[in-house]
């Protein structure tokens, strides 16, 4: 059953059901109650100045942090449960991009006193559900006040990886791959996505991969992070896996769906490279056996710089027209 618009409203219009009714101790008690089994008891969880944790065994410890802000990452069209789940999954996507396995997390909440108690409870339902699904204990955090009408949450997530996958280790000639389909995330995928944890771990143990990251700011922008020095990314536009949502948005707006695939962002797919001398067909067959339901697309390769252009059309050697992605701090 879908919730009403009133139930999705982050803020309490009359103040009677706002968190301002509670002191911090009561709010934290409620948060612990809402989290249930994903909130360990002290000293492994809430209750002390720090959580006391055992270091990971084997591999390297990895750490990431990501935020979720009202009006920036979600609005009242997104259910509170989906907003909470998105916060967890955004961080899990970073762990996946390193070929890692998630561990404990801490959460910082910054919000106005007019935040709805009911909305916040449902937000934590989404957090709890995702933490249970992916095995993430939430061991502590912080709560602080903002001016009315504001809400932000910041999650710091730990993990471990036997062979952490990096961004700046690709080489000239490497083949470029992307999982899933791209573009049109505003329709739903920006919150309804699966972090590619199993796929990231699988990639990390193969002999061919050289670099990896997740796609959060759009293919055009994120490709820059993988570019070897003095190289261009030669992209076969016919191989870009365009999502059905991007196709539909393009038809409705008259915009080329490829632009959405390159620039929309929040795809949360894996972008990675494999060695130039790899047997691509053999690699792709192994992928299809391991993940028969998730498409894998070879979209190009890194070549010596063509006229100092970073992203080029492999067919024409001309600059791609969509060499931009989401810019976090750019003013409109």
Short mmCIF file of C-alpha atoms in Angstrom, two decimals:
data_model
loop_
_atom_site.label_atom_id
_atom_site.label_comp_id
_atom_site.label_asym_id
_atom_site.label_seq_id
_atom_site.Cartn_x
_atom_site.Cartn_y
_atom_site.Cartn_z
CA UNK A 1 0.00 0.00 0.00
CA UNK A 2 1.41 3.38 -0.99
CA UNK A 3 1.81 6.07 1.63
CA UNK A 4 0.03 9.40 1.33
CA UNK A 5 1.86 12.62 0.55
CA UNK A 6 1.32 13.69 4.16
CA UNK A 7 3.02 10.53 5.44
CA UNK A 8 5.97 11.20 3.15
CA UNK A 9 6.41 14.79 4.36
CA UNK A 10 9.80 15.13 6.05
CA UNK A 11 8.68 18.05 8.19
CA UNK A 12 5.76 18.36 10.64
CA UNK A 13 3.67 21.34 9.51
CA UNK A 14 2.07 21.97 12.91
CA UNK A 15 4.98 20.95 15.11
CA UNK A 16 2.89 18.54 17.20
CA UNK A 17 4.62 15.51 15.75
CA UNK A 18 8.13 16.94 15.38
CA UNK A 19 11.31 15.72 17.05
CA UNK A 20 11.46 19.00 18.98
CA UNK A 21 9.15 17.22 21.47
CA UNK A 22 12.07 14.99 22.52
CA UNK A 23 15.36 15.57 24.28
CA UNK A 24 18.46 14.08 22.65
CA UNK A 25 18.54 11.15 25.09
CA UNK A 26 14.98 10.21 24.18
CA UNK A 27 15.72 10.55 20.45
CA UNK A 28 18.76 8.29 20.70
CA UNK A 29 16.74 5.75 22.70
CA UNK A 30 14.12 5.76 19.95
CA UNK A 31 16.77 5.41 17.23
CA UNK A 32 18.23 2.38 19.01
CA UNK A 33 14.71 0.94 19.25
CA UNK A 34 14.01 1.59 15.55
CA UNK A 35 17.29 -0.02 14.48
CA UNK A 36 16.60 -3.16 16.48
CA UNK A 37 18.94 -6.06 15.65
CA UNK A 38 21.34 -4.03 13.49
CA UNK A 39 22.35 -1.92 16.54
CA UNK A 40 24.71 -4.03 18.71
CA UNK A 41 24.86 -3.55 22.46
CA UNK A 42 27.76 -1.71 24.10
CA UNK A 43 30.72 -1.96 23.84
CA UNK A 44 30.35 -3.18 20.24
CA UNK A 45 27.61 -0.62 19.60
CA UNK A 46 25.98 2.48 21.07
CA UNK A 47 26.60 3.42 24.69
CA UNK A 48 30.21 4.58 24.91
CA UNK A 49 32.30 7.36 23.36
CA UNK A 50 33.47 4.85 20.75
CA UNK A 51 32.40 1.41 19.63
CA UNK A 52 34.93 -1.31 20.41
CA UNK A 53 35.50 -3.46 17.33
CA UNK A 54 37.76 -6.31 16.31
CA UNK A 55 40.06 -5.48 13.37
CA UNK A 56 39.30 -7.31 10.10
CA UNK A 57 41.18 -10.55 9.56
CA UNK A 58 43.03 -10.81 6.27
CA UNK A 59 43.15 -8.29 3.46
CA UNK A 60 43.02 -4.53 3.85
CA UNK A 61 40.61 -2.39 5.84
CA UNK A 62 38.67 0.07 3.66
CA UNK A 63 36.59 3.04 4.73
CA UNK A 64 34.10 5.28 2.93
CA UNK A 65 31.61 8.00 3.75
CA UNK A 66 28.64 9.39 1.86
CA UNK A 67 25.78 11.74 2.60
CA UNK A 68 22.06 12.04 1.94
CA UNK A 69 20.56 15.53 1.95
CA UNK A 70 16.99 16.68 1.49
CA UNK A 71 16.46 18.46 -1.86
CA UNK A 72 19.87 17.24 -3.07
CA UNK A 73 19.48 13.44 -3.00
CA UNK A 74 15.76 13.00 -2.36
CA UNK A 75 12.50 14.87 -1.88
CA UNK A 76 9.01 14.07 -0.63
CA UNK A 77 8.28 11.97 -3.74
CA UNK A 78 10.64 9.35 -2.27
CA UNK A 79 9.30 7.32 0.65
CA UNK A 80 11.18 7.62 3.95
CA UNK A 81 12.04 3.92 3.75
CA UNK A 82 13.61 4.35 0.32
CA UNK A 83 15.54 7.43 1.48
CA UNK A 84 17.01 5.47 4.40
CA UNK A 85 17.89 2.53 2.17
CA UNK A 86 19.54 4.85 -0.34
CA UNK A 87 21.90 6.20 2.32
CA UNK A 88 23.10 2.67 3.13
CA UNK A 89 23.31 1.53 -0.48
CA UNK A 90 25.25 4.61 -1.68
CA UNK A 91 28.01 3.64 0.71
CA UNK A 92 27.76 -0.05 -0.15
CA UNK A 93 28.31 0.86 -3.80
CA UNK A 94 31.67 2.38 -2.84
CA UNK A 95 32.64 -0.80 -1.01
CA UNK A 96 31.61 -2.81 -4.07
CA UNK A 97 33.82 -0.64 -6.29
CA UNK A 98 36.83 -1.64 -4.19
CA UNK A 99 35.98 -5.33 -4.45
CA UNK A 100 35.22 -5.30 -0.74
CA UNK A 101 32.89 -6.73 1.89
CA UNK A 102 31.04 -4.28 4.19
CA UNK A 103 31.60 -4.03 7.94
CA UNK A 104 30.30 -1.79 10.76
CA UNK A 105 28.98 1.73 10.12
CA UNK A 106 28.40 4.94 12.07
CA UNK A 107 25.70 7.51 11.30
CA UNK A 108 25.59 11.27 11.83
CA UNK A 109 22.20 13.02 11.66
CA UNK A 110 21.87 16.78 11.19
CA UNK A 111 18.30 18.05 11.13
CA UNK A 112 15.90 20.80 12.02
CA UNK A 113 13.60 20.51 15.05
CA UNK A 114 10.59 20.34 12.73
CA UNK A 115 11.49 16.90 11.31
CA UNK A 116 8.50 14.60 11.61
CA UNK A 117 8.82 11.80 14.18
CA UNK A 118 6.80 9.45 11.96
CA UNK A 119 8.96 10.24 8.94
CA UNK A 120 12.16 9.65 10.92
CA UNK A 121 10.90 6.32 12.25
CA UNK A 122 10.17 5.15 8.71
CA UNK A 123 13.57 6.46 7.55
CA UNK A 124 15.20 4.21 10.13
CA UNK A 125 13.02 1.32 8.97
CA UNK A 126 14.68 1.68 5.56
CA UNK A 127 18.11 1.83 7.19
CA UNK A 128 17.40 -1.23 9.34
CA UNK A 129 16.08 -3.26 6.41
CA UNK A 130 19.11 -2.51 4.24
CA UNK A 131 21.57 -3.12 7.07
CA UNK A 132 19.97 -6.51 7.70
CA UNK A 133 19.97 -7.38 4.00
CA UNK A 134 23.67 -6.60 3.52
CA UNK A 135 25.00 -7.55 6.95
CA UNK A 136 25.94 -4.07 8.16
CA UNK A 137 25.91 -3.41 11.94
CA UNK A 138 25.26 0.25 12.80
CA UNK A 139 27.43 0.78 15.88
CA UNK A 140 27.01 4.47 16.74
CA UNK A 141 26.99 8.04 15.49
CA UNK A 142 25.90 11.55 16.34
CA UNK A 143 22.86 13.83 16.29
CA UNK A 144 23.05 17.60 15.82
CA UNK A 145 20.61 20.41 15.14
CA UNK A 146 20.17 22.45 11.96
CA UNK A 147 17.80 25.29 11.18
CA UNK A 148 14.17 24.28 10.50
CA UNK A 149 13.52 22.86 7.05
CA UNK A 150 16.84 21.01 6.81
CA UNK A 151 17.84 17.36 6.95
CA UNK A 152 21.14 15.60 6.19
CA UNK A 153 22.53 12.20 7.12
CA UNK A 154 26.15 11.10 6.77
CA UNK A 155 27.11 7.44 6.96
CA UNK A 156 30.67 6.23 7.43
CA UNK A 157 31.03 2.58 6.42
CA UNK A 158 33.97 0.28 6.98
CA UNK A 159 34.83 -2.84 5.07
CA UNK A 160 37.63 -5.18 4.04
CA UNK A 161 39.09 -6.23 0.72
CA UNK A 162 41.72 -8.84 -0.04
CA UNK A 163 42.72 -7.05 -3.24
CA UNK A 164 41.37 -3.46 -3.15
CA UNK A 165 40.55 -2.19 -6.62
CA UNK A 166 41.85 1.34 -7.31
CA UNK A 167 41.01 4.04 -9.83
CA UNK A 168 44.44 5.18 -11.00
CA UNK A 169 45.92 1.85 -12.00
CA UNK A 170 44.57 1.50 -15.56
CA UNK A 171 47.09 1.40 -18.41
CA UNK A 172 47.12 2.42 -22.10
CA UNK A 173 45.30 -0.13 -24.22
CA UNK A 174 43.09 -1.39 -21.40
CA UNK A 175 39.52 -2.33 -22.29
CA UNK A 176 36.68 -0.43 -20.59
CA UNK A 177 33.61 -2.21 -19.21
CA UNK A 178 30.41 -1.20 -17.47
CA UNK A 179 27.78 -3.32 -15.73
CA UNK A 180 24.02 -2.99 -16.13
CA UNK A 181 22.37 -0.12 -18.00
CA UNK A 182 22.87 3.62 -17.76
CA UNK A 183 20.79 6.80 -17.64
CA UNK A 184 17.34 7.80 -16.50
CA UNK A 185 18.07 7.28 -12.81
CA UNK A 186 15.74 10.13 -11.83
CA UNK A 187 12.78 7.87 -12.67
CA UNK A 188 13.54 5.44 -9.86
CA UNK A 189 17.00 3.93 -9.98
CA UNK A 190 18.62 6.69 -7.91
CA UNK A 191 17.11 4.97 -4.86
CA UNK A 192 15.94 1.57 -6.20
CA UNK A 193 19.25 -0.03 -7.08
CA UNK A 194 21.36 -2.97 -5.94
CA UNK A 195 24.95 -2.23 -4.92
CA UNK A 196 27.17 -4.56 -6.96
CA UNK A 197 28.88 -6.20 -4.00
CA UNK A 198 29.03 -9.76 -5.34
CA UNK A 199 30.10 -8.53 -8.75
CA UNK A 200 32.82 -6.29 -7.28
CA UNK A 201 34.24 -9.16 -5.24
CA UNK A 202 34.20 -11.42 -8.31
CA UNK A 203 36.01 -8.83 -10.44
CA UNK A 204 38.66 -8.33 -7.74
CA UNK A 205 39.75 -11.99 -7.82
CA UNK A 206 40.01 -12.24 -11.62
CA UNK A 207 43.47 -11.91 -13.22
CA UNK A 208 42.46 -9.37 -15.90
CA UNK A 209 41.06 -6.24 -14.13
CA UNK A 210 43.31 -3.22 -13.65
CA UNK A 211 41.06 -0.47 -12.18
CA UNK A 212 37.49 0.00 -10.95
CA UNK A 213 35.02 2.53 -9.53
CA UNK A 214 31.28 2.93 -9.19
CA UNK A 215 29.22 5.20 -11.43
CA UNK A 216 27.67 7.93 -9.30
CA UNK A 217 28.31 11.18 -11.18
CA UNK A 218 27.73 9.93 -14.73
CA UNK A 219 29.85 7.98 -17.21
CA UNK A 220 31.29 11.12 -18.81
CA UNK A 221 32.62 12.52 -15.56
CA UNK A 222 33.60 9.27 -13.89
CA UNK A 223 35.66 8.07 -16.86
CA UNK A 224 38.10 10.90 -16.19
CA UNK A 225 39.02 9.29 -12.87
CA UNK A 226 40.23 6.12 -14.64
CA UNK A 227 42.14 7.79 -17.49
CA UNK A 228 45.85 6.86 -17.60
CA UNK A 229 48.22 9.76 -18.20
CA UNK A 230 48.43 10.90 -21.84
CA UNK A 231 45.47 8.76 -22.85
CA UNK A 232 42.00 9.26 -24.30
CA UNK A 233 39.01 7.03 -23.74
CA UNK A 234 37.89 5.84 -27.19
CA UNK A 235 34.22 4.99 -26.74
CA UNK A 236 32.03 2.92 -29.05
CA UNK A 237 28.71 4.71 -28.69
CA UNK A 238 26.84 1.75 -30.14
CA UNK A 239 27.95 -0.33 -27.15
CA UNK A 240 26.67 2.02 -24.44
CA UNK A 241 23.94 0.12 -22.52
CA UNK A 242 21.08 2.64 -22.42
CA UNK A 243 18.36 1.99 -19.84
CA UNK A 244 14.66 1.85 -20.72
CA UNK A 245 14.09 4.86 -18.48
CA UNK A 246 16.70 6.88 -20.40
CA UNK A 247 15.04 5.89 -23.68
CA UNK A 248 11.63 6.97 -22.40
CA UNK A 249 12.87 10.27 -20.97
CA UNK A 250 14.66 10.95 -24.24
CA UNK A 251 11.51 10.31 -26.25
CA UNK A 252 9.44 12.55 -23.98
CA UNK A 253 11.96 15.41 -23.95
CA UNK A 254 13.40 15.11 -27.45
CA UNK A 255 16.86 14.67 -25.92
CA UNK A 256 19.25 11.99 -27.18
CA UNK A 257 19.04 9.00 -24.77
CA UNK A 258 22.82 8.70 -25.06
CA UNK A 259 23.16 12.03 -23.30
CA UNK A 260 21.19 10.64 -20.37
CA UNK A 261 23.35 7.50 -20.35
CA UNK A 262 26.52 9.59 -20.28
CA UNK A 263 25.47 12.39 -17.95
CA UNK A 264 22.55 11.61 -15.61
CA UNK A 265 24.58 10.01 -12.82
CA UNK A 266 23.44 7.90 -9.86
CA UNK A 267 23.57 4.70 -11.90
CA UNK A 268 25.54 2.88 -9.16
CA UNK A 269 26.94 0.43 -11.69
CA UNK A 270 30.58 -0.68 -11.85
CA UNK A 271 32.98 0.93 -14.32
CA UNK A 272 36.20 -1.05 -14.66
CA UNK A 273 39.07 -1.91 -16.99
CA UNK A 274 40.91 -5.08 -17.91
CA UNK A 275 44.39 -5.59 -19.32
CA UNK A 276 45.02 -4.73 -22.97
CA UNK A 277 46.17 -8.27 -23.80
CA UNK A 278 43.23 -9.97 -22.12
CA UNK A 279 41.06 -12.46 -23.94
CA UNK A 280 37.89 -10.36 -23.73
CA UNK A 281 35.61 -13.08 -25.04
CA UNK A 282 36.81 -15.54 -22.41
CA UNK A 283 36.40 -12.93 -19.66
CA UNK A 284 32.88 -12.10 -20.84
CA UNK A 285 31.88 -15.77 -20.94
CA UNK A 286 33.04 -16.24 -17.34
CA UNK A 287 31.02 -13.16 -16.36
CA UNK A 288 27.90 -14.48 -18.09
CA UNK A 289 28.25 -17.75 -16.19
CA UNK A 290 28.68 -15.99 -12.85
CA UNK A 291 26.04 -13.28 -13.40
CA UNK A 292 23.62 -14.39 -16.13
CA UNK A 293 21.04 -11.70 -15.27
CA UNK A 294 23.37 -8.68 -15.26
CA UNK A 295 24.56 -7.34 -18.63
CA UNK A 296 28.24 -6.54 -19.09
CA UNK A 297 29.22 -4.12 -21.87
CA UNK A 298 32.65 -3.52 -23.37
CA UNK A 299 32.35 0.16 -24.31
CA UNK A 300 35.86 1.11 -25.47
CA UNK A 301 39.51 1.27 -24.53
CA UNK A 302 42.25 3.70 -23.55
CA UNK A 303 44.45 4.89 -26.41
CA UNK A 304 47.26 7.47 -26.72
CA UNK A 305 45.87 10.99 -26.39
CA UNK A 306 44.09 12.26 -29.49
CA UNK A 307 44.51 16.04 -29.67
CA UNK A 308 44.38 16.27 -25.86
CA UNK A 309 40.74 15.18 -25.94
CA UNK A 310 39.80 12.98 -23.00
CA UNK A 311 36.67 11.29 -24.38
CA UNK A 312 36.43 10.53 -28.08
CA UNK A 313 34.15 8.68 -30.47
CA UNK A 314 36.04 5.51 -31.45
CA UNK A 315 34.48 5.62 -34.92
CA UNK A 316 35.50 9.21 -35.80
CA UNK A 317 38.25 10.20 -33.33
CA UNK A 318 36.20 13.31 -32.61
CA UNK A 319 35.36 14.60 -29.15
CA UNK A 320 32.20 13.21 -27.58
CA UNK A 321 29.59 15.93 -27.13
CA UNK A 322 28.72 14.82 -23.59
CA UNK A 323 31.98 15.38 -21.73
CA UNK A 324 30.35 16.38 -18.45
CA UNK A 325 28.53 14.81 -15.54
CA UNK A 326 27.03 15.89 -12.25
CA UNK A 327 28.92 18.81 -10.67
CA UNK A 328 28.32 18.88 -6.92
CA UNK A 329 29.34 22.47 -6.14
CA UNK A 330 28.52 24.26 -9.37
CA UNK A 331 25.95 27.02 -8.95
CA UNK A 332 23.10 27.12 -11.44
#
